[in-house]
């Protein structure tokens, strides 16, 4: 869980078919990451780094304070929930995500809503609507390289899911009527 906190926003694996062998959490606040129940339940690692200072996932600090390099091709999935809008070099971070994903089956999910800290988000994010933000994240994946471009049928393999990109849902959410639009962009490693 990249750019995580005390919550990973994962389904409760005791009530679903989802089973998480291990949830490693990355963020900037060690105490928040230590309190993350998904990490605790799965005995996951705590990885601390400000990705705006260093977008690499090499030599990360972890709970033992011994720098740790995440090996290439070791993760089934990497999630980044409501964090991409704060990255100054998202393409470099997603290139690192690609490096640590398992070939052909590893996937990355970048999710976001229309809620964020305006004083921390990049100007290019603030100035876009949900549909344009979705396209921006797709472009980040393409620029990072190493993710599937098309599926076997010639369709775009980087998928955008969620109801937050329609004009009506965006207008209703601004007025407080439509809830919080949610979008996820999913990319699979080549």
PDB file of C-alpha atoms in Angstrom:
ATOM      1  CA  UNK A   1       0.000   0.000   0.000  1.00  0.00           C
ATOM      2  CA  UNK A   2       1.967   2.928  -1.381  1.00  0.00           C
ATOM      3  CA  UNK A   3       1.521   6.311   0.322  1.00  0.00           C
ATOM      4  CA  UNK A   4      -0.501   4.688   3.074  1.00  0.00           C
ATOM      5  CA  UNK A   5      -1.423   5.738   6.593  1.00  0.00           C
ATOM      6  CA  UNK A   6      -3.195   4.107   9.519  1.00  0.00           C
ATOM      7  CA  UNK A   7      -5.822   2.772   7.056  1.00  0.00           C
ATOM      8  CA  UNK A   8      -5.268   0.809   3.838  1.00  0.00           C
ATOM      9  CA  UNK A   9      -8.872   0.950   2.550  1.00  0.00           C
ATOM     10  CA  UNK A  10      -8.821  -2.770   1.712  1.00  0.00           C
ATOM     11  CA  UNK A  11     -11.844  -5.045   2.046  1.00  0.00           C
ATOM     12  CA  UNK A  12     -12.009  -7.012   5.260  1.00  0.00           C
ATOM     13  CA  UNK A  13     -10.526 -10.336   4.123  1.00  0.00           C
ATOM     14  CA  UNK A  14     -12.384 -12.218   6.863  1.00  0.00           C
ATOM     15  CA  UNK A  15     -15.753 -11.338   5.258  1.00  0.00           C
ATOM     16  CA  UNK A  16     -14.889 -11.680   1.560  1.00  0.00           C
ATOM     17  CA  UNK A  17     -13.089 -14.016  -0.795  1.00  0.00           C
ATOM     18  CA  UNK A  18     -10.154 -11.601  -0.768  1.00  0.00           C
ATOM     19  CA  UNK A  19      -7.136 -12.915   1.101  1.00  0.00           C
ATOM     20  CA  UNK A  20      -4.099 -10.814   1.703  1.00  0.00           C
ATOM     21  CA  UNK A  21      -0.995 -12.855   2.419  1.00  0.00           C
ATOM     22  CA  UNK A  22       0.945  -9.768   3.442  1.00  0.00           C
ATOM     23  CA  UNK A  23       0.208  -6.058   3.323  1.00  0.00           C
ATOM     24  CA  UNK A  24       3.349  -3.935   3.384  1.00  0.00           C
ATOM     25  CA  UNK A  25       2.691  -0.271   3.983  1.00  0.00           C
ATOM     26  CA  UNK A  26       4.675   2.698   2.737  1.00  0.00           C
ATOM     27  CA  UNK A  27       4.308   6.285   3.850  1.00  0.00           C
ATOM     28  CA  UNK A  28       6.010   9.131   5.654  1.00  0.00           C
ATOM     29  CA  UNK A  29       4.632   8.685   9.177  1.00  0.00           C
ATOM     30  CA  UNK A  30       6.013   5.606  10.938  1.00  0.00           C
ATOM     31  CA  UNK A  31       3.532   5.814  13.826  1.00  0.00           C
ATOM     32  CA  UNK A  32       0.526   5.879  11.479  1.00  0.00           C
ATOM     33  CA  UNK A  33       1.892   2.953   9.466  1.00  0.00           C
ATOM     34  CA  UNK A  34       2.544   0.973  12.626  1.00  0.00           C
ATOM     35  CA  UNK A  35      -1.128   1.402  13.612  1.00  0.00           C
ATOM     36  CA  UNK A  36      -2.395   0.095  10.226  1.00  0.00           C
ATOM     37  CA  UNK A  37      -4.578  -2.973  11.040  1.00  0.00           C
ATOM     38  CA  UNK A  38      -4.094  -4.607   7.612  1.00  0.00           C
ATOM     39  CA  UNK A  39      -0.328  -4.482   8.074  1.00  0.00           C
ATOM     40  CA  UNK A  40      -0.584  -5.752  11.649  1.00  0.00           C
ATOM     41  CA  UNK A  41      -2.935  -8.641  10.762  1.00  0.00           C
ATOM     42  CA  UNK A  42      -0.669  -9.830   7.928  1.00  0.00           C
ATOM     43  CA  UNK A  43       2.672  -9.085   9.613  1.00  0.00           C
ATOM     44  CA  UNK A  44       3.548  -6.666   6.811  1.00  0.00           C
ATOM     45  CA  UNK A  45       6.578  -4.401   6.697  1.00  0.00           C
ATOM     46  CA  UNK A  46       6.653  -0.676   7.377  1.00  0.00           C
ATOM     47  CA  UNK A  47       8.518   1.287   4.693  1.00  0.00           C
ATOM     48  CA  UNK A  48       9.169   4.989   5.238  1.00  0.00           C
ATOM     49  CA  UNK A  49      10.205   7.519   2.600  1.00  0.00           C
ATOM     50  CA  UNK A  50       9.085  10.845   1.175  1.00  0.00           C
ATOM     51  CA  UNK A  51       8.740   9.962  -2.515  1.00  0.00           C
ATOM     52  CA  UNK A  52       8.946  13.646  -3.429  1.00  0.00           C
ATOM     53  CA  UNK A  53      12.457  13.728  -1.990  1.00  0.00           C
ATOM     54  CA  UNK A  54      13.469  10.370  -3.487  1.00  0.00           C
ATOM     55  CA  UNK A  55      11.045   8.567  -5.851  1.00  0.00           C
ATOM     56  CA  UNK A  56      12.996   5.297  -5.652  1.00  0.00           C
ATOM     57  CA  UNK A  57      11.909   2.222  -3.704  1.00  0.00           C
ATOM     58  CA  UNK A  58      15.557   1.227  -3.167  1.00  0.00           C
ATOM     59  CA  UNK A  59      17.080   1.409   0.318  1.00  0.00           C
ATOM     60  CA  UNK A  60      13.836   2.228   2.095  1.00  0.00           C
ATOM     61  CA  UNK A  61      13.863   2.616   5.845  1.00  0.00           C
ATOM     62  CA  UNK A  62      11.778   0.011   7.606  1.00  0.00           C
ATOM     63  CA  UNK A  63      10.808  -0.729  11.186  1.00  0.00           C
ATOM     64  CA  UNK A  64      14.194  -2.286  11.942  1.00  0.00           C
ATOM     65  CA  UNK A  65      15.875   0.943  10.724  1.00  0.00           C
ATOM     66  CA  UNK A  66      18.011  -1.204   8.394  1.00  0.00           C
ATOM     67  CA  UNK A  67      17.593   0.035   4.814  1.00  0.00           C
ATOM     68  CA  UNK A  68      15.766  -2.473   2.676  1.00  0.00           C
ATOM     69  CA  UNK A  69      15.535  -2.738  -1.096  1.00  0.00           C
ATOM     70  CA  UNK A  70      12.304  -4.131  -2.483  1.00  0.00           C
ATOM     71  CA  UNK A  71      13.350  -6.855  -4.928  1.00  0.00           C
ATOM     72  CA  UNK A  72      12.217  -6.713  -8.550  1.00  0.00           C
ATOM     73  CA  UNK A  73       9.140  -8.755  -9.438  1.00  0.00           C
ATOM     74  CA  UNK A  74       8.054  -9.565  -5.889  1.00  0.00           C
ATOM     75  CA  UNK A  75       4.574  -8.025  -5.506  1.00  0.00           C
ATOM     76  CA  UNK A  76       1.250  -9.245  -6.886  1.00  0.00           C
ATOM     77  CA  UNK A  77      -0.271  -5.787  -6.534  1.00  0.00           C
ATOM     78  CA  UNK A  78       0.625  -2.259  -5.520  1.00  0.00           C
ATOM     79  CA  UNK A  79      -2.105   0.107  -4.421  1.00  0.00           C
ATOM     80  CA  UNK A  80      -1.958   3.880  -4.186  1.00  0.00           C
ATOM     81  CA  UNK A  81      -5.155   5.253  -2.713  1.00  0.00           C
ATOM     82  CA  UNK A  82      -5.701   9.021  -2.726  1.00  0.00           C
ATOM     83  CA  UNK A  83      -2.011   9.852  -2.994  1.00  0.00           C
ATOM     84  CA  UNK A  84      -0.992  10.244  -6.641  1.00  0.00           C
ATOM     85  CA  UNK A  85      -2.050  13.915  -6.686  1.00  0.00           C
ATOM     86  CA  UNK A  86       0.745  14.780  -4.256  1.00  0.00           C
ATOM     87  CA  UNK A  87       3.637  13.250  -6.217  1.00  0.00           C
ATOM     88  CA  UNK A  88       6.024  15.604  -7.961  1.00  0.00           C
ATOM     89  CA  UNK A  89       7.472  12.787 -10.116  1.00  0.00           C
ATOM     90  CA  UNK A  90       4.612  10.289 -10.521  1.00  0.00           C
ATOM     91  CA  UNK A  91       6.153   8.705 -13.625  1.00  0.00           C
ATOM     92  CA  UNK A  92       9.362   7.857 -11.723  1.00  0.00           C
ATOM     93  CA  UNK A  93       7.378   6.376  -8.832  1.00  0.00           C
ATOM     94  CA  UNK A  94       5.219   4.290 -11.200  1.00  0.00           C
ATOM     95  CA  UNK A  95       8.364   3.085 -12.991  1.00  0.00           C
ATOM     96  CA  UNK A  96       9.547   1.797  -9.587  1.00  0.00           C
ATOM     97  CA  UNK A  97       6.124   0.242  -9.005  1.00  0.00           C
ATOM     98  CA  UNK A  98       6.492  -1.526 -12.336  1.00  0.00           C
ATOM     99  CA  UNK A  99       9.915  -2.825 -11.294  1.00  0.00           C
ATOM    100  CA  UNK A 100       8.596  -4.467  -8.112  1.00  0.00           C
ATOM    101  CA  UNK A 101       5.491  -6.045  -9.716  1.00  0.00           C
ATOM    102  CA  UNK A 102       5.456  -9.658 -10.918  1.00  0.00           C
ATOM    103  CA  UNK A 103       5.703  -9.874 -14.735  1.00  0.00           C
ATOM    104  CA  UNK A 104       2.452 -10.396 -16.705  1.00  0.00           C
ATOM    105  CA  UNK A 105       0.268 -10.751 -13.595  1.00  0.00           C
ATOM    106  CA  UNK A 106       1.293  -7.943 -11.260  1.00  0.00           C
ATOM    107  CA  UNK A 107      -0.990  -4.951 -11.330  1.00  0.00           C
ATOM    108  CA  UNK A 108      -1.140  -1.448  -9.913  1.00  0.00           C
ATOM    109  CA  UNK A 109      -4.278   0.361  -8.785  1.00  0.00           C
ATOM    110  CA  UNK A 110      -4.210   4.138  -8.408  1.00  0.00           C
ATOM    111  CA  UNK A 111      -7.462   5.409  -6.921  1.00  0.00           C
ATOM    112  CA  UNK A 112      -8.675   8.879  -6.080  1.00  0.00           C
ATOM    113  CA  UNK A 113     -11.732  10.992  -5.444  1.00  0.00           C
ATOM    114  CA  UNK A 114     -12.469  14.678  -5.759  1.00  0.00           C
ATOM    115  CA  UNK A 115     -11.320  15.254  -2.175  1.00  0.00           C
ATOM    116  CA  UNK A 116      -7.725  16.228  -1.550  1.00  0.00           C
ATOM    117  CA  UNK A 117      -5.594  18.802   0.236  1.00  0.00           C
ATOM    118  CA  UNK A 118      -5.452  21.757  -2.156  1.00  0.00           C
ATOM    119  CA  UNK A 119      -2.359  23.155  -0.460  1.00  0.00           C
ATOM    120  CA  UNK A 120      -0.448  19.897  -1.107  1.00  0.00           C
ATOM    121  CA  UNK A 121      -1.756  18.771  -4.511  1.00  0.00           C
ATOM    122  CA  UNK A 122       0.048  19.738  -7.691  1.00  0.00           C
ATOM    123  CA  UNK A 123      -1.446  22.616  -9.683  1.00  0.00           C
ATOM    124  CA  UNK A 124      -1.999  20.370 -12.708  1.00  0.00           C
ATOM    125  CA  UNK A 125      -4.197  18.125 -10.553  1.00  0.00           C
ATOM    126  CA  UNK A 126      -6.211  20.929  -9.002  1.00  0.00           C
ATOM    127  CA  UNK A 127      -7.028  22.467 -12.391  1.00  0.00           C
ATOM    128  CA  UNK A 128      -8.499  19.255 -13.822  1.00  0.00           C
ATOM    129  CA  UNK A 129     -11.866  17.580 -13.391  1.00  0.00           C
ATOM    130  CA  UNK A 130     -12.239  13.874 -12.575  1.00  0.00           C
ATOM    131  CA  UNK A 131     -12.243  12.740 -16.225  1.00  0.00           C
ATOM    132  CA  UNK A 132      -9.074  14.712 -16.977  1.00  0.00           C
ATOM    133  CA  UNK A 133      -7.422  13.417 -13.798  1.00  0.00           C
ATOM    134  CA  UNK A 134      -8.205   9.866 -14.928  1.00  0.00           C
ATOM    135  CA  UNK A 135      -6.546  10.554 -18.281  1.00  0.00           C
ATOM    136  CA  UNK A 136      -3.580  12.108 -16.474  1.00  0.00           C
ATOM    137  CA  UNK A 137      -3.049   8.961 -14.389  1.00  0.00           C
ATOM    138  CA  UNK A 138      -3.293   6.803 -17.538  1.00  0.00           C
ATOM    139  CA  UNK A 139      -0.618   9.041 -19.078  1.00  0.00           C
ATOM    140  CA  UNK A 140       1.536   8.622 -15.940  1.00  0.00           C
ATOM    141  CA  UNK A 141       1.402   4.825 -16.387  1.00  0.00           C
ATOM    142  CA  UNK A 142       2.281   5.107 -20.076  1.00  0.00           C
ATOM    143  CA  UNK A 143       5.178   7.478 -19.371  1.00  0.00           C
ATOM    144  CA  UNK A 144       6.497   5.158 -16.637  1.00  0.00           C
ATOM    145  CA  UNK A 145       6.766   2.331 -19.181  1.00  0.00           C
ATOM    146  CA  UNK A 146       6.469  -1.402 -18.738  1.00  0.00           C
ATOM    147  CA  UNK A 147       2.684  -1.598 -18.402  1.00  0.00           C
ATOM    148  CA  UNK A 148       0.433  -3.332 -20.940  1.00  0.00           C
ATOM    149  CA  UNK A 149      -0.854  -0.964 -23.634  1.00  0.00           C
ATOM    150  CA  UNK A 150      -3.588  -3.127 -25.133  1.00  0.00           C
ATOM    151  CA  UNK A 151      -5.310  -6.383 -24.273  1.00  0.00           C
ATOM    152  CA  UNK A 152      -5.582  -9.331 -26.682  1.00  0.00           C
ATOM    153  CA  UNK A 153      -8.534  -7.673 -28.453  1.00  0.00           C
ATOM    154  CA  UNK A 154      -6.811  -4.356 -29.153  1.00  0.00           C
ATOM    155  CA  UNK A 155      -8.576  -2.536 -26.309  1.00  0.00           C
ATOM    156  CA  UNK A 156      -6.758  -0.215 -23.933  1.00  0.00           C
ATOM    157  CA  UNK A 157      -5.278  -2.374 -21.180  1.00  0.00           C
ATOM    158  CA  UNK A 158      -4.982   0.501 -18.709  1.00  0.00           C
ATOM    159  CA  UNK A 159      -8.518   0.598 -17.359  1.00  0.00           C
ATOM    160  CA  UNK A 160     -10.412   3.423 -15.698  1.00  0.00           C
ATOM    161  CA  UNK A 161     -13.229   2.232 -13.407  1.00  0.00           C
ATOM    162  CA  UNK A 162     -15.655   4.062 -11.177  1.00  0.00           C
ATOM    163  CA  UNK A 163     -18.474   6.501 -11.582  1.00  0.00           C
ATOM    164  CA  UNK A 164     -16.598   9.683 -10.832  1.00  0.00           C
ATOM    165  CA  UNK A 165     -15.816  10.810 -14.369  1.00  0.00           C
ATOM    166  CA  UNK A 166     -19.320  11.639 -15.608  1.00  0.00           C
ATOM    167  CA  UNK A 167     -20.407  15.280 -15.755  1.00  0.00           C
ATOM    168  CA  UNK A 168     -23.549  14.669 -13.674  1.00  0.00           C
ATOM    169  CA  UNK A 169     -21.720  12.881 -10.860  1.00  0.00           C
ATOM    170  CA  UNK A 170     -19.125  15.663 -10.740  1.00  0.00           C
ATOM    171  CA  UNK A 171     -21.770  18.389 -10.599  1.00  0.00           C
ATOM    172  CA  UNK A 172     -23.784  16.600  -7.921  1.00  0.00           C
ATOM    173  CA  UNK A 173     -20.694  16.000  -5.783  1.00  0.00           C
ATOM    174  CA  UNK A 174     -19.767  19.691  -5.887  1.00  0.00           C
ATOM    175  CA  UNK A 175     -23.260  20.523  -4.629  1.00  0.00           C
ATOM    176  CA  UNK A 176     -22.962  17.894  -1.900  1.00  0.00           C
ATOM    177  CA  UNK A 177     -25.752  15.778  -3.392  1.00  0.00           C
ATOM    178  CA  UNK A 178     -23.926  13.054  -5.271  1.00  0.00           C
ATOM    179  CA  UNK A 179     -21.489  11.813  -2.676  1.00  0.00           C
ATOM    180  CA  UNK A 180     -17.805  11.455  -3.295  1.00  0.00           C
ATOM    181  CA  UNK A 181     -16.974  10.342  -6.860  1.00  0.00           C
ATOM    182  CA  UNK A 182     -14.409   7.565  -6.905  1.00  0.00           C
ATOM    183  CA  UNK A 183     -12.118   6.512  -9.749  1.00  0.00           C
ATOM    184  CA  UNK A 184      -9.508   3.774 -10.005  1.00  0.00           C
ATOM    185  CA  UNK A 185      -6.973   3.386 -12.780  1.00  0.00           C
ATOM    186  CA  UNK A 186      -5.647  -0.164 -13.123  1.00  0.00           C
ATOM    187  CA  UNK A 187      -2.543  -1.170 -15.073  1.00  0.00           C
ATOM    188  CA  UNK A 188      -0.921  -4.588 -15.504  1.00  0.00           C
ATOM    189  CA  UNK A 189       2.815  -5.143 -15.857  1.00  0.00           C
ATOM    190  CA  UNK A 190       4.030  -6.552 -19.182  1.00  0.00           C
TER     191      UNK A 190
END
